Every structure is written in structure tokens, then in C-alpha cells.
Coordinates of C-alpha atoms in Angstrom, one line a residue:
M1 CA 162.2 125.4 16.3
A2 CA 165.8 125.8 17.5
T3 CA 166.5 127.8 20.5
Q4 CA 168.1 131.2 19.8
T5 CA 171.1 131.8 22.0
E6 CA 174.5 133.2 21.1
H7 CA 176.3 131.3 23.9
S8 CA 177.2 127.7 24.3
L9 CA 179.0 125.5 26.8
Q10 CA 182.8 125.7 26.8
W11 CA 185.4 123.0 27.4
Y12 CA 185.7 123.9 31.1
D13 CA 181.9 123.5 31.5
Y14 CA 182.1 120.0 30.0
L15 CA 185.0 119.3 32.3
V16 CA 182.9 120.1 35.4
F17 CA 180.1 118.0 34.0
G18 CA 182.5 115.1 33.3
L19 CA 184.0 115.3 36.8
V20 CA 180.6 115.0 38.4
L21 CA 179.8 111.9 36.4
A22 CA 183.3 110.4 37.2
F23 CA 183.0 111.1 40.9
S24 CA 179.5 109.5 41.0
G25 CA 180.8 106.4 39.3
G26 CA 183.9 106.3 41.5
V27 CA 181.7 106.3 44.7
G28 CA 180.0 103.2 43.4
I29 CA 183.3 101.4 42.7
F30 CA 184.6 102.4 46.2
F31 CA 181.6 100.9 48.1
A32 CA 181.5 97.9 45.9
F33 CA 185.1 97.2 46.8
R34 CA 184.5 97.8 50.5
A35 CA 181.6 95.4 50.6
R36 CA 183.2 92.7 48.6
R37 CA 183.4 90.5 51.8
N38 CA 179.9 91.3 53.0
T39 CA 177.6 90.0 50.3
S40 CA 174.4 90.0 52.3
Q41 CA 171.2 91.5 50.9
E42 CA 170.8 93.6 54.1
E43 CA 174.2 95.2 53.5
Y44 CA 173.4 96.0 49.8
L45 CA 169.9 97.3 50.4
L46 CA 170.0 98.7 54.0
A47 CA 173.7 99.1 54.7
S48 CA 173.2 96.7 57.6
K49 CA 171.4 99.6 59.3
Q50 CA 174.7 101.3 60.1
L51 CA 174.2 104.6 58.3
T52 CA 174.1 107.9 60.2
V53 CA 171.5 110.7 60.4
G54 CA 173.4 113.4 58.5
P55 CA 173.9 111.5 55.2
I56 CA 170.4 110.1 55.3
A57 CA 168.8 113.5 55.8
L58 CA 170.7 114.9 52.8
S59 CA 169.9 111.8 50.8
L60 CA 166.2 112.2 51.6
L61 CA 166.4 115.8 50.4
A62 CA 168.2 114.9 47.2
S63 CA 165.9 112.0 46.2
F64 CA 162.9 114.1 45.3
I65 CA 164.4 117.6 45.0
S66 CA 165.6 116.6 41.6
A67 CA 166.2 118.2 38.2
I68 CA 162.5 118.5 37.9
T69 CA 162.5 120.9 40.9
L70 CA 165.4 122.9 39.6
L71 CA 163.8 123.4 36.2
G72 CA 160.1 123.1 37.0
T73 CA 159.7 125.4 40.0
P74 CA 161.2 128.5 38.4
S75 CA 159.1 127.9 35.3
E76 CA 156.0 127.4 37.5
I77 CA 156.5 130.8 39.2
Y78 CA 157.3 132.5 35.9
V79 CA 154.2 131.2 34.2
Y80 CA 151.6 131.0 37.0
G81 CA 152.9 133.2 39.8
T82 CA 153.8 132.8 43.4
Q83 CA 150.7 131.0 44.7
Y84 CA 152.8 127.8 44.5
V85 CA 155.0 128.7 47.5
W86 CA 152.3 127.8 49.9
I87 CA 153.3 124.2 49.3
G88 CA 156.1 124.9 51.9
V89 CA 153.5 125.0 54.7
S90 CA 152.4 121.4 53.7
Y91 CA 155.9 120.1 54.4
F92 CA 155.5 120.6 58.2
F93 CA 152.3 118.5 58.2
V94 CA 153.9 115.9 55.9
I95 CA 156.9 115.3 58.2
L96 CA 154.8 115.3 61.3
A97 CA 152.4 112.7 60.0
A98 CA 155.1 110.5 58.5
N99 CA 157.1 110.6 61.8
E100 CA 154.1 109.9 64.1
V101 CA 151.8 107.7 61.9
F102 CA 153.6 105.6 59.3
I103 CA 157.3 105.3 60.1
P104 CA 156.9 104.0 63.6
V105 CA 154.9 101.0 62.4
F106 CA 157.5 100.1 59.7
H107 CA 160.3 100.4 62.2
R108 CA 158.5 98.4 64.9
L109 CA 157.7 95.5 62.5
R110 CA 161.3 95.6 61.1
V111 CA 160.1 95.2 57.5
N112 CA 162.5 95.5 54.6
T113 CA 160.0 97.3 52.4
S114 CA 156.9 99.3 53.3
Y115 CA 154.8 97.0 51.2
Q116 CA 155.6 94.0 53.4
Y117 CA 153.3 95.7 55.9
L118 CA 150.4 95.1 53.5
R119 CA 151.1 91.4 53.5
L120 CA 151.3 91.2 57.3
R121 CA 148.2 93.3 57.8
F122 CA 146.1 92.1 54.9
H123 CA 147.1 89.5 52.3
K124 CA 149.9 88.7 49.8
C125 CA 147.7 89.9 46.9
V126 CA 147.4 93.4 48.5
Q127 CA 151.2 93.5 48.9
I128 CA 151.7 92.5 45.2
A129 CA 149.3 95.2 44.0
G130 CA 151.0 97.8 46.1
S131 CA 154.4 96.8 44.9
I132 CA 153.4 96.8 41.2
S133 CA 151.8 100.2 41.6
F134 CA 155.1 101.5 43.1
C135 CA 157.2 100.0 40.3
V136 CA 155.0 101.6 37.6
Q137 CA 155.0 104.9 39.4
M138 CA 158.8 105.0 39.8
V139 CA 159.6 103.8 36.2
L140 CA 157.4 106.6 34.8
Y141 CA 158.8 109.2 37.2
M142 CA 162.4 108.1 36.3
G143 CA 161.6 108.5 32.7
I144 CA 160.5 112.1 33.3
V145 CA 163.6 112.8 35.4
I146 CA 165.9 111.6 32.7
Y147 CA 164.3 113.0 29.6
A148 CA 162.9 116.4 30.7
P149 CA 166.2 118.0 31.9
S150 CA 168.1 116.5 29.0
L151 CA 165.8 118.0 26.5
A152 CA 165.7 121.4 28.2
L153 CA 169.5 121.6 28.4
S154 CA 170.1 120.3 24.9
Q155 CA 167.8 122.9 23.2
V156 CA 169.4 125.8 25.1
T157 CA 173.0 124.8 25.5
G158 CA 173.5 122.7 22.4
F159 CA 174.2 119.6 24.6
N160 CA 173.1 116.6 22.6
V161 CA 169.9 115.2 24.1
W162 CA 170.7 111.6 23.6
I163 CA 174.1 111.9 25.1
A164 CA 172.6 113.6 28.1
V165 CA 169.9 110.9 28.5
A166 CA 172.5 108.1 28.2
S167 CA 174.9 109.8 30.6
I168 CA 172.3 110.0 33.3
G169 CA 170.8 106.6 32.8
L170 CA 174.1 104.7 32.4
V171 CA 176.1 106.4 35.1
A172 CA 173.2 106.0 37.7
T173 CA 172.8 102.4 36.6
F174 CA 176.5 101.7 37.1
Y175 CA 177.1 103.1 40.5
T176 CA 173.8 102.0 42.0
S177 CA 173.9 98.4 40.7
I178 CA 177.5 97.8 42.0
G179 CA 177.5 100.0 45.1
G180 CA 174.1 99.5 46.7
I181 CA 172.4 101.9 49.1
K182 CA 175.7 103.2 50.5
A183 CA 176.7 104.4 47.0
V184 CA 173.3 105.9 46.5
V185 CA 173.3 107.8 49.8
W186 CA 176.9 109.2 49.5
T187 CA 176.5 110.2 45.9
D188 CA 173.3 111.9 47.0
V189 CA 175.3 113.9 49.6
F190 CA 177.7 115.1 46.9
Q191 CA 174.9 115.8 44.4
I192 CA 172.8 117.9 46.8
V193 CA 175.9 120.0 47.3
M194 CA 176.2 120.4 43.5
M195 CA 172.5 121.3 43.3
L196 CA 172.8 123.9 46.0
T197 CA 176.0 125.4 44.4
G198 CA 174.4 125.8 41.0
L199 CA 171.1 127.1 42.3
V200 CA 172.7 129.7 44.7
A201 CA 175.1 130.9 42.1
T202 CA 172.3 131.4 39.6
L203 CA 170.2 133.2 42.1
I204 CA 172.9 135.6 43.3
R205 CA 174.0 136.5 39.8
G206 CA 170.4 136.8 38.7
I207 CA 169.4 139.2 41.4
M208 CA 172.5 141.3 40.6
V209 CA 171.5 141.4 36.9
V210 CA 168.0 142.7 37.5
G211 CA 169.1 145.4 39.9
G212 CA 168.6 143.8 43.3
F213 CA 165.9 142.1 45.2
A214 CA 163.6 145.1 45.5
A215 CA 163.8 145.7 41.7
M216 CA 163.1 142.1 41.0
W217 CA 160.1 142.1 43.3
E218 CA 158.7 145.3 41.8
K219 CA 158.9 143.9 38.3
A220 CA 157.3 140.6 39.3
D221 CA 154.5 142.6 41.0
Q222 CA 154.0 144.8 37.9
G223 CA 153.8 141.6 35.8
R224 CA 151.1 140.2 38.1
R225 CA 153.3 137.4 39.3
I226 CA 152.9 138.1 43.0
E227 CA 149.8 136.3 44.3
F228 CA 149.5 134.7 47.7
F229 CA 145.9 134.7 48.9
N230 CA 143.8 132.8 46.4
L231 CA 141.3 131.3 48.8
S232 CA 138.9 129.9 46.2
L233 CA 137.2 126.6 47.0
D234 CA 136.7 125.7 43.4
P235 CA 138.5 122.3 42.8
T236 CA 139.2 123.2 39.2
E237 CA 141.4 126.1 40.3
R238 CA 145.0 125.0 39.5
H239 CA 146.7 126.4 42.6
T240 CA 145.1 128.0 45.7
V241 CA 146.0 128.2 49.3
W242 CA 144.0 125.0 49.9
T243 CA 145.5 123.0 47.0
Q244 CA 149.0 123.9 48.1
I245 CA 148.5 123.2 51.9
V246 CA 145.8 120.6 52.0
A247 CA 146.0 118.7 48.7
N248 CA 149.8 118.7 48.5
T249 CA 150.0 117.3 52.1
F250 CA 148.6 114.1 50.7
V251 CA 150.8 114.1 47.7
W252 CA 154.0 114.5 49.7
L253 CA 152.8 112.2 52.5
S254 CA 152.4 109.4 49.9
I255 CA 156.2 110.0 49.3
Y256 CA 157.6 110.6 52.8
G257 CA 155.1 108.3 54.6
I258 CA 154.9 105.1 52.5
N259 CA 157.1 105.4 49.3
Q260 CA 159.8 102.7 49.4
T261 CA 162.4 105.2 48.2
M262 CA 162.1 107.2 51.4
V263 CA 161.2 104.3 53.7
Q264 CA 164.3 102.3 52.7
R265 CA 166.6 105.1 53.8
C266 CA 164.7 105.3 57.1
L267 CA 165.1 101.6 57.7
S268 CA 168.9 101.9 57.1
L269 CA 169.1 103.8 60.4
S270 CA 169.3 101.9 63.6
S271 CA 166.7 103.6 65.8
L272 CA 163.3 105.4 65.4
R273 CA 164.8 108.5 67.1
Q274 CA 167.4 108.8 64.4
I275 CA 164.8 108.5 61.7
K276 CA 162.7 111.2 63.2
I277 CA 165.7 113.5 63.5
A278 CA 166.6 112.9 59.9
Y279 CA 163.1 113.8 58.7
W280 CA 163.0 117.0 60.8
I281 CA 166.4 118.0 59.5
N282 CA 165.1 117.4 56.0
M283 CA 162.1 119.7 56.3
P284 CA 163.8 123.1 56.5
G285 CA 166.1 122.0 53.6
L286 CA 163.1 121.1 51.6
F287 CA 161.5 124.4 52.2
L288 CA 164.6 126.5 51.6
L289 CA 165.3 124.7 48.3
M290 CA 161.7 125.3 47.1
L291 CA 161.9 129.0 48.2
T292 CA 165.2 129.5 46.4
C293 CA 163.8 128.0 43.2
S294 CA 160.8 130.2 43.5
I295 CA 162.8 133.3 43.8
C296 CA 164.8 132.2 40.8
G297 CA 161.5 132.1 38.9
M298 CA 160.7 135.7 39.9
T299 CA 164.2 136.7 38.9
I300 CA 163.8 135.1 35.5
F301 CA 160.6 137.1 35.0
A302 CA 162.3 140.3 36.0
A303 CA 164.9 139.6 33.2
Y304 CA 162.5 138.4 30.5
G305 CA 159.2 140.1 31.5
T306 CA 159.1 142.5 28.6
C307 CA 160.1 139.9 26.0
D308 CA 158.8 136.4 26.8
P309 CA 161.3 133.8 25.4
L310 CA 158.5 131.4 24.4
L311 CA 156.5 134.0 22.5
S312 CA 159.5 135.5 20.8
G313 CA 160.7 132.0 19.7
R314 CA 163.8 131.7 21.7
I315 CA 162.7 128.6 23.5
T316 CA 160.1 125.9 22.7
A317 CA 158.9 125.0 26.2
N318 CA 158.8 127.0 29.5
D319 CA 161.0 124.3 31.2
Q320 CA 163.9 125.8 29.2
L321 CA 163.6 129.1 30.9
M322 CA 166.2 128.4 33.6
P323 CA 168.9 127.0 31.3
L324 CA 168.3 130.0 28.9
F325 CA 168.7 132.5 31.7
V326 CA 172.0 130.8 32.8
M327 CA 173.4 130.9 29.3
D328 CA 172.3 134.5 28.7
Y329 CA 173.5 136.0 32.0
L330 CA 176.1 133.6 33.6
H331 CA 178.2 132.9 30.4
S332 CA 180.6 135.6 31.4
F333 CA 181.3 133.9 34.8
P334 CA 183.0 130.6 33.9
P335 CA 182.5 127.9 34.9
L336 CA 179.1 128.8 36.3
P337 CA 177.2 127.4 33.3
G338 CA 179.0 124.2 33.7
I339 CA 178.2 124.1 37.5
F340 CA 174.6 124.7 36.7
V341 CA 174.5 121.9 34.1
A342 CA 176.2 119.6 36.6
S343 CA 173.7 120.6 39.3
V344 CA 170.8 119.6 37.0
F345 CA 172.4 116.3 36.1
S346 CA 173.2 115.7 39.8
G347 CA 169.5 116.1 40.6
A348 CA 168.6 113.6 37.9
L349 CA 171.2 111.2 39.0
S350 CA 170.2 111.3 42.7
T351 CA 166.5 110.6 41.9
V352 CA 167.2 107.8 39.3
S353 CA 169.7 106.0 41.5
S354 CA 167.3 106.2 44.5
G355 CA 164.5 104.8 42.4
M356 CA 166.6 101.9 41.0
N357 CA 167.7 100.8 44.5
S358 CA 164.2 100.8 45.9
L359 CA 162.8 99.1 42.9
A360 CA 165.3 96.3 43.3
S361 CA 164.4 95.9 47.0
V362 CA 160.6 95.8 46.2
T363 CA 161.1 93.3 43.4
V364 CA 163.2 90.9 45.4
N365 CA 161.5 91.2 48.8
D366 CA 157.8 91.6 47.7
I367 CA 157.3 90.2 44.2
L368 CA 159.9 87.4 44.0
D369 CA 160.3 86.5 47.6
R370 CA 158.7 83.1 47.5
A371 CA 160.5 82.1 44.3
L372 CA 163.8 83.0 46.0
I373 CA 163.2 81.1 49.2
N374 CA 166.1 78.7 48.6
Y375 CA 168.5 81.3 47.3
T376 CA 171.6 82.1 49.4
E377 CA 172.2 85.7 50.6
K378 CA 175.0 86.0 48.0
K379 CA 172.7 85.0 45.2
K380 CA 170.0 87.3 46.3
T381 CA 172.5 90.2 46.4
I382 CA 173.7 89.4 42.9
L383 CA 170.1 89.3 41.7
C384 CA 169.4 92.7 43.3
K385 CA 172.3 94.2 41.4
I386 CA 171.0 92.7 38.1
I387 CA 167.4 93.9 38.7
A388 CA 168.6 97.4 39.6
A389 CA 170.6 97.5 36.4
V390 CA 167.5 96.3 34.4
Y391 CA 165.3 99.0 35.9
G392 CA 167.9 101.6 35.1
L393 CA 168.1 100.6 31.5
T394 CA 164.3 100.3 31.3
S395 CA 163.9 103.9 32.5
L396 CA 165.8 105.0 29.4
G397 CA 163.1 103.5 27.3
F398 CA 160.3 105.2 29.2
A399 CA 162.1 108.6 29.0
V400 CA 160.5 109.3 25.6
L401 CA 157.0 109.4 27.3
A402 CA 158.0 112.6 29.1
S403 CA 157.6 114.5 25.8
V404 CA 153.8 114.2 26.0
M405 CA 153.4 114.8 29.8
G406 CA 153.4 118.7 29.8
P407 CA 155.2 120.8 32.3
V408 CA 157.6 118.5 34.2
L409 CA 156.7 119.7 37.7
Q410 CA 153.0 119.1 37.1
A411 CA 153.6 115.8 35.4
A412 CA 155.8 114.5 38.3
L413 CA 153.3 115.6 41.0
G414 CA 150.4 114.3 39.0
I415 CA 152.0 110.8 38.7
F416 CA 152.7 110.7 42.5
G417 CA 149.1 111.8 43.2
M418 CA 147.5 109.3 40.9
V419 CA 149.5 106.3 42.2
G420 CA 150.5 107.4 45.7
G421 CA 147.0 108.6 46.8
P422 CA 145.3 105.2 46.6
L423 CA 148.2 103.4 48.2
L424 CA 148.2 105.9 51.0
G425 CA 144.6 105.2 51.5
V426 CA 145.3 101.4 51.8
F427 CA 148.0 102.0 54.4
T428 CA 145.7 104.4 56.4
L429 CA 143.0 101.8 56.3
G430 CA 145.2 99.1 57.8
M431 CA 146.8 101.3 60.5
F432 CA 143.7 103.0 61.8
F433 CA 140.7 100.6 61.3
R434 CA 140.6 97.2 63.0
V435 CA 137.5 96.3 61.0
A436 CA 139.5 96.6 57.7
N437 CA 140.2 93.3 56.0
W438 CA 142.1 92.2 52.9
K439 CA 139.0 92.2 50.7
G440 CA 138.2 95.8 51.7
A441 CA 141.8 96.8 51.1
A442 CA 142.0 95.2 47.7
A443 CA 138.7 96.6 46.6
G444 CA 139.5 100.1 47.9
H445 CA 142.9 100.1 46.1
L446 CA 141.4 98.9 42.8
V447 CA 138.4 101.3 42.8
S448 CA 140.4 104.2 43.9
Q449 CA 143.2 103.6 41.3
I450 CA 140.7 103.3 38.5
F451 CA 138.9 106.5 39.7
V452 CA 142.0 108.8 39.8
F453 CA 143.5 107.3 36.6
W454 CA 140.2 108.1 34.9
I455 CA 140.3 111.7 36.1
G456 CA 144.1 112.1 35.4
F457 CA 144.2 110.7 31.9
G458 CA 141.0 112.5 31.0
Y459 CA 142.8 115.7 32.0
Y460 CA 145.8 114.9 29.7
V461 CA 143.7 113.5 26.8
H462 CA 141.5 116.6 26.6
G463 CA 144.5 118.9 27.0
V464 CA 142.9 120.9 29.8
Q465 CA 145.0 124.0 30.5
A466 CA 144.8 126.4 33.4
P467 CA 144.9 130.2 32.7
T468 CA 148.4 131.6 32.9
K469 CA 149.6 135.0 33.8
P470 CA 150.0 137.5 31.0
M471 CA 153.1 137.4 28.8
Y472 CA 154.7 140.4 27.0
T473 CA 156.8 140.9 23.9
Y474 CA 156.9 144.7 23.5
N475 CA 160.6 145.2 24.3
C476 CA 162.5 142.4 22.5
T477 CA 166.1 143.1 21.4
S478 CA 168.8 141.0 20.0
D479 CA 170.7 141.5 23.3
P480 CA 168.8 140.3 26.3
E481 CA 170.9 142.4 28.7
A482 CA 170.2 145.6 26.6
G483 CA 166.5 144.9 26.8
L484 CA 166.8 144.4 30.5
N485 CA 168.5 147.8 31.0
S486 CA 165.9 149.7 29.0
S487 CA 163.5 152.1 30.7
S488 CA 160.4 150.1 29.8
T489 CA 158.2 149.1 32.6
V490 CA 156.8 145.6 32.8
G491 CA 153.1 145.7 32.0
A492 CA 153.2 149.3 30.9
T493 CA 152.4 148.5 27.2
T494 CA 149.9 145.9 26.3
A495 CA 149.5 146.4 22.5
T496 CA 151.5 143.2 21.8
S497 CA 150.7 141.5 25.0
P498 CA 148.5 138.4 24.6
A499 CA 145.5 138.0 26.8
T500 CA 145.6 135.5 29.6
T501 CA 145.6 132.0 28.1
A502 CA 142.1 130.7 27.9
V503 CA 140.8 127.2 28.4
P504 CA 140.7 125.3 25.1
S505 CA 137.3 125.9 23.4
E506 CA 135.8 122.5 23.3
P507 CA 132.1 121.7 23.1
Y508 CA 132.1 120.1 26.5
I509 CA 134.6 118.8 28.9
L510 CA 133.5 116.7 31.9
P511 CA 133.9 118.7 35.1
A512 CA 135.9 115.9 36.7
Y513 CA 138.6 116.3 34.0
K514 CA 139.1 119.9 35.0
V515 CA 139.9 119.1 38.6
S516 CA 143.4 120.4 39.6
Y517 CA 146.0 117.7 39.5
T518 CA 146.9 118.5 43.1
W519 CA 143.7 116.9 44.3
Y520 CA 144.4 113.5 42.8
A521 CA 146.2 112.1 45.9
M522 CA 143.5 113.2 48.3
Y523 CA 140.7 112.0 46.2
G524 CA 142.5 108.6 45.8
W525 CA 143.2 108.4 49.5
L526 CA 139.6 109.2 50.5
T527 CA 138.1 106.8 47.9
A528 CA 140.3 103.9 49.0
I529 CA 139.3 104.4 52.7
L530 CA 135.5 104.7 52.0
V531 CA 135.3 101.8 49.6
G532 CA 137.6 99.7 51.8
L533 CA 135.5 100.3 54.9
V534 CA 132.2 99.5 53.1
V535 CA 133.6 96.2 51.6
S536 CA 135.2 95.3 54.9
L537 CA 131.9 95.8 56.8
L538 CA 130.1 93.7 54.3
T539 CA 132.6 90.8 54.6
R540 CA 133.4 91.3 58.3
D541 CA 134.8 88.5 60.5
K542 CA 134.7 89.7 64.1
E543 CA 136.7 86.7 65.5
A544 CA 139.5 87.4 63.1
E545 CA 139.6 91.1 64.1
K546 CA 140.3 90.2 67.7
N547 CA 143.5 88.4 66.7
I548 CA 145.0 91.3 64.7
P549 CA 148.3 92.2 66.4
R550 CA 148.4 95.6 68.0
D551 CA 151.7 96.3 66.3
Y552 CA 150.0 96.6 63.0
F553 CA 148.3 99.9 64.0
T554 CA 149.7 103.4 64.3
P555 CA 150.9 104.5 67.8
M556 CA 147.9 106.7 68.5
V557 CA 145.5 103.8 67.8
R558 CA 147.7 101.2 69.5
H559 CA 147.7 103.2 72.7
F560 CA 144.0 102.3 73.2
M561 CA 144.3 98.6 72.4
K562 CA 145.2 95.6 74.5
P563 CA 148.2 93.5 73.3
T564 CA 147.4 90.1 71.7
P565 CA 149.4 86.9 72.4
E566 CA 151.2 87.5 69.1
D567 CA 152.2 91.0 70.2
I568 CA 153.7 89.6 73.4
Q569 CA 155.5 86.9 71.5
R570 CA 156.9 89.4 69.0
Q571 CA 158.0 91.7 71.8
M572 CA 159.8 88.8 73.5
S573 CA 161.4 87.8 70.3
Q574 CA 162.7 91.3 69.6
Q575 CA 164.0 91.6 73.2
K576 CA 165.8 88.3 72.7
E577 CA 167.3 89.4 69.4
Q578 CA 168.5 92.6 71.0
Q579 CA 170.1 90.7 73.9
E580 CA 171.8 88.4 71.4
L581 CA 173.2 91.4 69.5
E582 CA 174.5 92.9 72.7
F583 CA 176.0 89.5 73.6
D584 CA 177.7 89.2 70.3
K585 CA 179.0 92.8 70.6
A586 CA 180.5 92.0 74.0
V587 CA 182.2 88.9 72.5
S588 CA 183.6 90.9 69.6
I589 CA 185.0 93.5 72.0
L590 CA 186.7 90.7 74.1
K591 CA 188.1 89.1 71.0
Q592 CA 189.5 92.4 69.8
D593 CA 191.1 93.0 73.2
R594 CA 192.6 89.5 73.1
E595 CA 194.1 90.1 69.7
N596 CA 195.5 93.5 70.7
N597 CA 197.1 92.2 73.9
G598 CA 198.3 88.9 72.4
K599 CA 197.2 86.9 75.4
Y600 CA 193.9 87.1 77.2
E601 CA 192.0 84.7 79.4
F602 CA 188.4 85.3 80.1
E603 CA 187.7 84.9 83.8
M604 CA 184.7 87.1 84.4
A605 CA 181.4 85.3 85.1
P606 CA 178.8 85.7 82.4
A607 CA 176.5 87.3 84.9
E608 CA 178.8 90.3 85.0
L609 CA 178.4 91.0 81.2
P610 CA 175.4 92.5 79.4
S611 CA 172.6 90.4 78.1
Q612 CA 173.5 87.4 80.2
S613 CA 169.8 86.6 80.7
A614 CA 169.5 85.8 77.0
T615 CA 171.9 82.9 77.1
A616 CA 173.0 80.0 79.3
E617 CA 176.6 80.2 78.3
T618 CA 179.1 79.3 80.9
T619 CA 182.6 80.7 81.4
N620 CA 184.0 77.9 79.3
G621 CA 181.4 78.7 76.6
W622 CA 182.5 82.3 76.5
N623 CA 186.1 81.2 76.1
S624 CA 185.1 78.9 73.3
R625 CA 183.5 81.9 71.5
L626 CA 186.7 83.8 72.0

């Protein structure tokens, strides 16, 4: 069924969209040119740990606040009501736990990927399993990110779906593969600005259209969209206060705590303090974006509450509500429709590029590391670029799977819950329990993954649907704005209003399949820990436990442990490395000073310079370095 809209994108809208793509590609070319002399893998994947807090904080925000959020959250509020906004409370616990539990361990061990921790703490096979799980998760997620917004925009604006899919996939592949992490981060900064611009413009115009914030709230309340205190403990309830605060803490912690896409940005900062600041800066931005999208959903209901676009045949899926609203009510304010389209594509680009870069890092450092042991840094960097490009092109193929995944927001969070929950459990097992061994970690991951996949795929196979809020079609007109200005009250007439959507009438559905998708991550986390501990206790080696380095545990656990000889050796090695870095920095400063003055003789004793204890260089040795 074609979407019924009288408006379409104009040339200036396409121009805005084209400029966004061109700028993103240009950033990749710029950083590829700047890094032409530094071909190291660390520069390509971690920017030599020289990035700053501001860009990283915005990049973190852009990575998972994507087109799915821009389209899915307003649809969620429109269809199911405002119970969803309690998820904002979970963000505080997510950032707190990530900063104090997981990130300090990765930073202390100086790993390149979060999954390298699993090899250090457990075994190579546990690392490979975690890395493969991450790769599958991200490829599926990238497919949703590419296809869902492309389809939604194409059916409302007339933008060709395959051109949209190709534009996102190819542009993201281009600038990510040639520019590396710096291109990803700085395009994220630009793209988050575009997302905010499109979202705020839509919200302001929308509230004006419906008669102000008070009128919007009143219509949403009349339409039974305002709901905040569902305290039900029934796990089959789709959204309650507990699912949004408790269950979603585990979903988002599996992203912010251990997901390589996030961890890689953290590791590109030079200090743990910078990482924590970037995360705390990210939290209010995450909350405000979610809240803005939610208010947009209420505004859309205030506009279409008396004539539901899906029931009236104007759209074919609820994820098209936001684009339809933009085309109906922002078309007279050029180029706002173009800015909105650009913001949606910016959200998709930021997520896909982040995923490609992290996938390349995991593949090279975790899966192929032994096979590449004799490769030079230059060859490894070239391989990273090729692998990033391959993943980008592969995600285009997986994009078609998104058509059977249901509402995009639920599909995305469901995937992260099913894959991220078990992995979060394995990391928790390693960082909190000394008794945990690789056999327990492997068994816990496997059993937990099978368990949540069984529940999740059963949910989709049986087509389980949660009850929606009531929809109305009693005041449909050919002109949406005319219907909006009529005197009808939302919910006043129910003759043509369908009853709340009922659960499909099947003979019997296993109760486990009805469990809310939000609980997948927590169930996976808990199963991995319980199974891991049981197997570890059955295969326990007390002597091996005594030699597990203290650095492998989270700070709150490490505080009560005595350092092992390996801990002391690693600490001394890190101190020596830091001293050598300071020494090299001092030499670099002196060399620069010599070049600037044309003539310079080093006469200061080495003992008067920093880090002198790390080296036995004499004055002549310093002059030879200069």
C-alpha cells in the first residue's frame, strides 16, 4: 500500500541531504591525508590515544542514538504511551556501573579491545566466542540501522529505498575505511549536530501546530497515552517502571560497559579521568535526546489522534509516523524536511561507521591476531581498512532482514539484550569472582546464549504482540491540518475506534515466549553467572586461583586482594613505559628547541630532567639523541 501524502522532497531538501553525505566523505579524506605518514594500527583504530573529551562524549552519544531512536522512540510513545520514558533513570546506573566497574579494568590492562580481557582472564576460546558474538550482534544491528530508516523515509517522502540504503552503506564504508577512528569521531560530532537540529526543529514546529505544550499534553492524556506508574511485576508486561529502570540497565550496560564500539572510544583517551568525564557528559545528552523524541511522539499523537495514519491507510508501519508528520506539517518551512531527512541519515551513518571501525578492531586484534603475528604495522593497518570495508558492504546484505524484525526500536534493543546480556555475565564473572575459570566462563556463555536466543526467537516466531493504546479514525479528512483544527475531542467518539489490540488468539504459547524483550539482557546475565559459577566450582583449581593477577578484577574487588608477583611486575613495566614516554617527550622538546634556535648544545645533566631514573643515558647519550 502506498503512503498517501501530497507533499514530497524538493530540490533544496536533496541538496541538504547531498551536502551531509559529501561532508562526511570529505572528513574521511581529510584524516586519511593527515595520517598518510603514520600507518600504525594504533593510530588507525585508537588515534594514538590523543583524542579529547568533548569529541569523544559527542561520538559516544551519536553511536547508539541513531536513526532508530529518531524514528522508533516517537512511534513507541504514540503506540504504547509514555511508560517508556522511565528508561532515562536507568542511564544514571549504566554510566555509574560502566565507570566504576568495567572501564577501569580495560584501561588498567591497556587492552586494544574489550574481548582481549577474556583471553587474559580466561582463555583464547572464551575471547573468540565473545568476539564472534559481538560481530554477529553488530552486523545484524547495522542491517536494521540501514534498512529501517531508508524504508520509512522512502514510503513517506518518495525517496527511493535502495538509493537510501546504498547511500548510507557506501558513504559510511568509504570514510570509515580510509579515515579510521578520527574520521568516525569527527563525523559523529557533525552528525549529532544534524540530529539535534532536525529533532528540535520538528519538535518546535509540532508543538506550534497542535496549539502549544498544554494542548498537546491534554490531547495525549485524553487519548490515554500518559502513563507513568505501571508497577506490575508481571514479566510479560511489555513496559513497566521495573522493565525500564532495572531491565534496561542491563541492556545499556552491555553497551556502555563492554561493547567494543563504546570501549574503543574510551581507549582512545589518554587517562581514566578523561574517560569518566566523557561518560558523565554523555549521560544528560542521552536523557535529553530520549525525552525530546518522546515529546515528539506525544506531539504526533496530538496531530493524528483522531485519524490514525496506519488505520486510515496513509502509512504501512508505525515507524513512518515521524517522517509523515514532517512532510505534512513542515513542508511549508523549507528546507526543514531536508534537514530532518539529513538528521535521520546522519544517525544511521554515525552508527554504521562506529560499528565498522570496532568490527575491524575486533577481527584483527581478537580473531586474526595469531595469524598476523609477522605482519608489519603498515600491513595490519591496510588489512583493518579492507576488513572495515567488507563489514560495511556485508551490512547492506543483512539490511533486508530488518523487514521481519518488527518495530525498529524493539528489534534493536532485543538484539542487544539477546547477545549483550550473556557477554555481560561473562565479564562480570571474571571481574568479581576469583573462583571463576575458563571452563565455567565458556559454559556460562554458551548456555546463557542458547537460553535467551530460545526465548527471543520464540517471541518473534509466534508473533507475540503486546496490547497497544486505542487508535481512532472518526475525524479523518483529506487535509490533516483541517482535521487538527476541528472541534472534535480525542477519545470523545468511539464508534469507529478499534478496541485495544489483543494478543493473537493461538491455542497455546509457552509463557517464556511472552516475556518482555527488555528482560533478555538481565536473564542472560544472570544465567551466565550462575552456570559459570557452578561449572567453575566443579572444575576448581585452588592453586591456579592464587596466581590470578589482581588487575583482572574490578576496583571494588581488587581493594580487598593482595597483589601477586605478576601484578608487581606489570606495575613496574607500566611505570617504566611511562618514564620512557616522558623521556622521549623531553628529547622531542629539546630537539624542537634546537631546530628553532639553529644552534643548541645540551649541557644539563640527565638527573635534572624528568624520568632520569628510567635510563642510564649520559650527557653524551642525550646529545646523540638530539
